PDB file of C-alpha atoms in Angstrom:
ATOM      1  CA  UNK A   1      -0.068   0.321   0.051  1.00 57.00           C
ATOM      2  CA  UNK A   2       2.760   2.242   0.453  1.00 66.00           C
ATOM      3  CA  UNK A   3       6.525   2.549   0.725  1.00 88.00           C
ATOM      4  CA  UNK A   4       8.879   2.989   4.190  1.00 92.00           C
ATOM      5  CA  UNK A   5       9.499   6.670   5.218  1.00 95.00           C
ATOM      6  CA  UNK A   6      10.614   8.218   8.315  1.00 96.00           C
ATOM      7  CA  UNK A   7       7.479   8.977  10.621  1.00 97.00           C
ATOM      8  CA  UNK A   8       7.666  11.141  13.749  1.00 98.00           C
ATOM      9  CA  UNK A   9       4.993   8.686  16.158  1.00 98.00           C
ATOM     10  CA  UNK A  10       4.051   9.266  19.899  1.00 97.00           C
ATOM     11  CA  UNK A  11       3.013   6.859  22.657  1.00 96.00           C
ATOM     12  CA  UNK A  12      -0.094   7.682  24.335  1.00 94.00           C
ATOM     13  CA  UNK A  13      -2.706   5.592  26.631  1.00 91.00           C
ATOM     14  CA  UNK A  14      -5.969   4.184  25.012  1.00 79.00           C
ATOM     15  CA  UNK A  15      -8.523   3.503  27.610  1.00 69.00           C
ATOM     16  CA  UNK A  16     -11.728   2.284  25.957  1.00 67.00           C
ATOM     17  CA  UNK A  17     -10.100   1.035  22.490  1.00 61.00           C
ATOM     18  CA  UNK A  18     -10.505  -2.484  21.441  1.00 59.00           C
ATOM     19  CA  UNK A  19      -7.067  -3.572  22.122  1.00 60.00           C
ATOM     20  CA  UNK A  20      -5.045  -5.363  24.791  1.00 63.00           C
ATOM     21  CA  UNK A  21      -2.105  -2.953  24.737  1.00 69.00           C
ATOM     22  CA  UNK A  22      -2.641  -0.591  27.331  1.00 83.00           C
ATOM     23  CA  UNK A  23      -0.539   1.847  25.565  1.00 91.00           C
ATOM     24  CA  UNK A  24      -0.756   2.579  21.657  1.00 92.00           C
ATOM     25  CA  UNK A  25       1.104   4.792  18.937  1.00 95.00           C
ATOM     26  CA  UNK A  26      -0.099   7.064  16.813  1.00 96.00           C
ATOM     27  CA  UNK A  27       1.441   9.862  13.963  1.00 97.00           C
ATOM     28  CA  UNK A  28       1.901  13.342  15.084  1.00 97.00           C
ATOM     29  CA  UNK A  29       0.518  15.762  13.140  1.00 96.00           C
ATOM     30  CA  UNK A  30       1.485  17.691  10.069  1.00 96.00           C
ATOM     31  CA  UNK A  31       2.784  14.568   7.998  1.00 96.00           C
ATOM     32  CA  UNK A  32      -0.323  13.750   5.890  1.00 94.00           C
ATOM     33  CA  UNK A  33      -1.223  10.929   8.032  1.00 95.00           C
ATOM     34  CA  UNK A  34      -4.535  10.666  10.139  1.00 94.00           C
ATOM     35  CA  UNK A  35      -4.131  11.411  13.903  1.00 93.00           C
ATOM     36  CA  UNK A  36      -6.239   8.514  14.875  1.00 91.00           C
ATOM     37  CA  UNK A  37      -4.244   6.342  12.570  1.00 93.00           C
ATOM     38  CA  UNK A  38      -2.562   3.360  14.794  1.00 91.00           C
ATOM     39  CA  UNK A  39       1.143   2.074  14.698  1.00 94.00           C
ATOM     40  CA  UNK A  40       2.285  -1.296  15.063  1.00 93.00           C
ATOM     41  CA  UNK A  41       5.330  -1.243  16.420  1.00 93.00           C
ATOM     42  CA  UNK A  42       7.696  -2.607  19.306  1.00 90.00           C
ATOM     43  CA  UNK A  43       6.098  -3.313  22.704  1.00 90.00           C
ATOM     44  CA  UNK A  44       9.300  -1.983  24.428  1.00 90.00           C
ATOM     45  CA  UNK A  45       9.135   1.231  22.643  1.00 91.00           C
ATOM     46  CA  UNK A  46       5.536   1.464  24.168  1.00 89.00           C
ATOM     47  CA  UNK A  47       6.433   0.162  27.524  1.00 89.00           C
ATOM     48  CA  UNK A  48      10.032   0.935  28.371  1.00 94.00           C
ATOM     49  CA  UNK A  49       9.262   4.606  28.294  1.00 96.00           C
ATOM     50  CA  UNK A  50       7.012   7.108  29.238  1.00 96.00           C
ATOM     51  CA  UNK A  51       3.610   7.608  27.711  1.00 95.00           C
ATOM     52  CA  UNK A  52       3.992  10.804  25.195  1.00 96.00           C
ATOM     53  CA  UNK A  53       7.679   9.979  24.220  1.00 97.00           C
ATOM     54  CA  UNK A  54       7.973  10.733  20.499  1.00 98.00           C
ATOM     55  CA  UNK A  55       9.810   8.269  17.967  1.00 98.00           C
ATOM     56  CA  UNK A  56      11.611   8.443  14.693  1.00 97.00           C
ATOM     57  CA  UNK A  57      10.808   5.323  12.966  1.00 97.00           C
ATOM     58  CA  UNK A  58      10.637   3.557   9.519  1.00 96.00           C
ATOM     59  CA  UNK A  59       7.227   2.981   8.919  1.00 96.00           C
ATOM     60  CA  UNK A  60       4.713   2.394   5.843  1.00 94.00           C
ATOM     61  CA  UNK A  61       0.790   2.539   5.803  1.00 92.00           C
ATOM     62  CA  UNK A  62      -0.682  -0.510   4.881  1.00 90.00           C
ATOM     63  CA  UNK A  63      -4.403  -2.363   5.409  1.00 85.00           C
ATOM     64  CA  UNK A  64      -3.939  -5.878   6.045  1.00 76.00           C
ATOM     65  CA  UNK A  65      -6.601  -7.726   4.232  1.00 72.00           C
ATOM     66  CA  UNK A  66      -8.916  -4.872   3.832  1.00 74.00           C
ATOM     67  CA  UNK A  67      -9.156  -3.488   7.517  1.00 81.00           C
ATOM     68  CA  UNK A  68      -8.295   0.041   8.497  1.00 86.00           C
ATOM     69  CA  UNK A  69      -5.226   1.749   7.509  1.00 90.00           C
ATOM     70  CA  UNK A  70      -2.643   1.681   9.788  1.00 93.00           C
ATOM     71  CA  UNK A  71       1.277   2.560  10.025  1.00 95.00           C
ATOM     72  CA  UNK A  72       3.823  -0.720  10.240  1.00 94.00           C
ATOM     73  CA  UNK A  73       7.169  -0.546  11.416  1.00 95.00           C
ATOM     74  CA  UNK A  74       9.063  -3.914  12.703  1.00 93.00           C
ATOM     75  CA  UNK A  75       9.899  -4.390  16.696  1.00 91.00           C
ATOM     76  CA  UNK A  76      13.301  -5.386  15.126  1.00 92.00           C
ATOM     77  CA  UNK A  77      14.152  -2.034  13.639  1.00 93.00           C
ATOM     78  CA  UNK A  78      16.307   0.905  15.605  1.00 93.00           C
ATOM     79  CA  UNK A  79      14.025   3.890  16.165  1.00 95.00           C
ATOM     80  CA  UNK A  80      15.499   7.779  17.396  1.00 96.00           C
ATOM     81  CA  UNK A  81      13.661   9.018  20.614  1.00 97.00           C
ATOM     82  CA  UNK A  82      13.357  12.505  19.885  1.00 98.00           C
ATOM     83  CA  UNK A  83      11.739  15.704  22.095  1.00 97.00           C
ATOM     84  CA  UNK A  84       8.033  16.839  20.512  1.00 97.00           C
ATOM     85  CA  UNK A  85      10.015  20.155  20.039  1.00 97.00           C
ATOM     86  CA  UNK A  86      12.305  18.263  17.757  1.00 97.00           C
ATOM     87  CA  UNK A  87      10.173  15.830  16.003  1.00 97.00           C
ATOM     88  CA  UNK A  88       7.855  19.041  15.055  1.00 97.00           C
ATOM     89  CA  UNK A  89      10.518  21.073  13.402  1.00 96.00           C
ATOM     90  CA  UNK A  90      12.029  18.519  11.621  1.00 96.00           C
ATOM     91  CA  UNK A  91       8.289  17.551  10.179  1.00 96.00           C
ATOM     92  CA  UNK A  92       8.087  21.461   9.653  1.00 95.00           C
ATOM     93  CA  UNK A  93      11.172  21.507   7.658  1.00 95.00           C
ATOM     94  CA  UNK A  94      10.665  18.156   6.015  1.00 90.00           C
ATOM     95  CA  UNK A  95      13.561  16.949   7.397  1.00 90.00           C
ATOM     96  CA  UNK A  96      12.014  13.439   8.782  1.00 89.00           C
TER      97      UNK A  96
END
């Protein structure tokens, strides 16, 4: 459905969502992606850092068997932890 590209994502708590994970990830704004889009990523990213941590990951949009589109990044791939301000500045410059 798409190619891999750098994307800034953040973790958040998901009370009431249909997921076994209590902390999920979503893209930051300004990247041409829905802010409600889910991100399939490393559990370690979601559990070893405080909720609200911002990461830069390599991801692609997919819809696995016709479901809702989401971003996918392998749990084995490296990621970068950045401040929200740094991520927003990089997004604004198109420098992800």
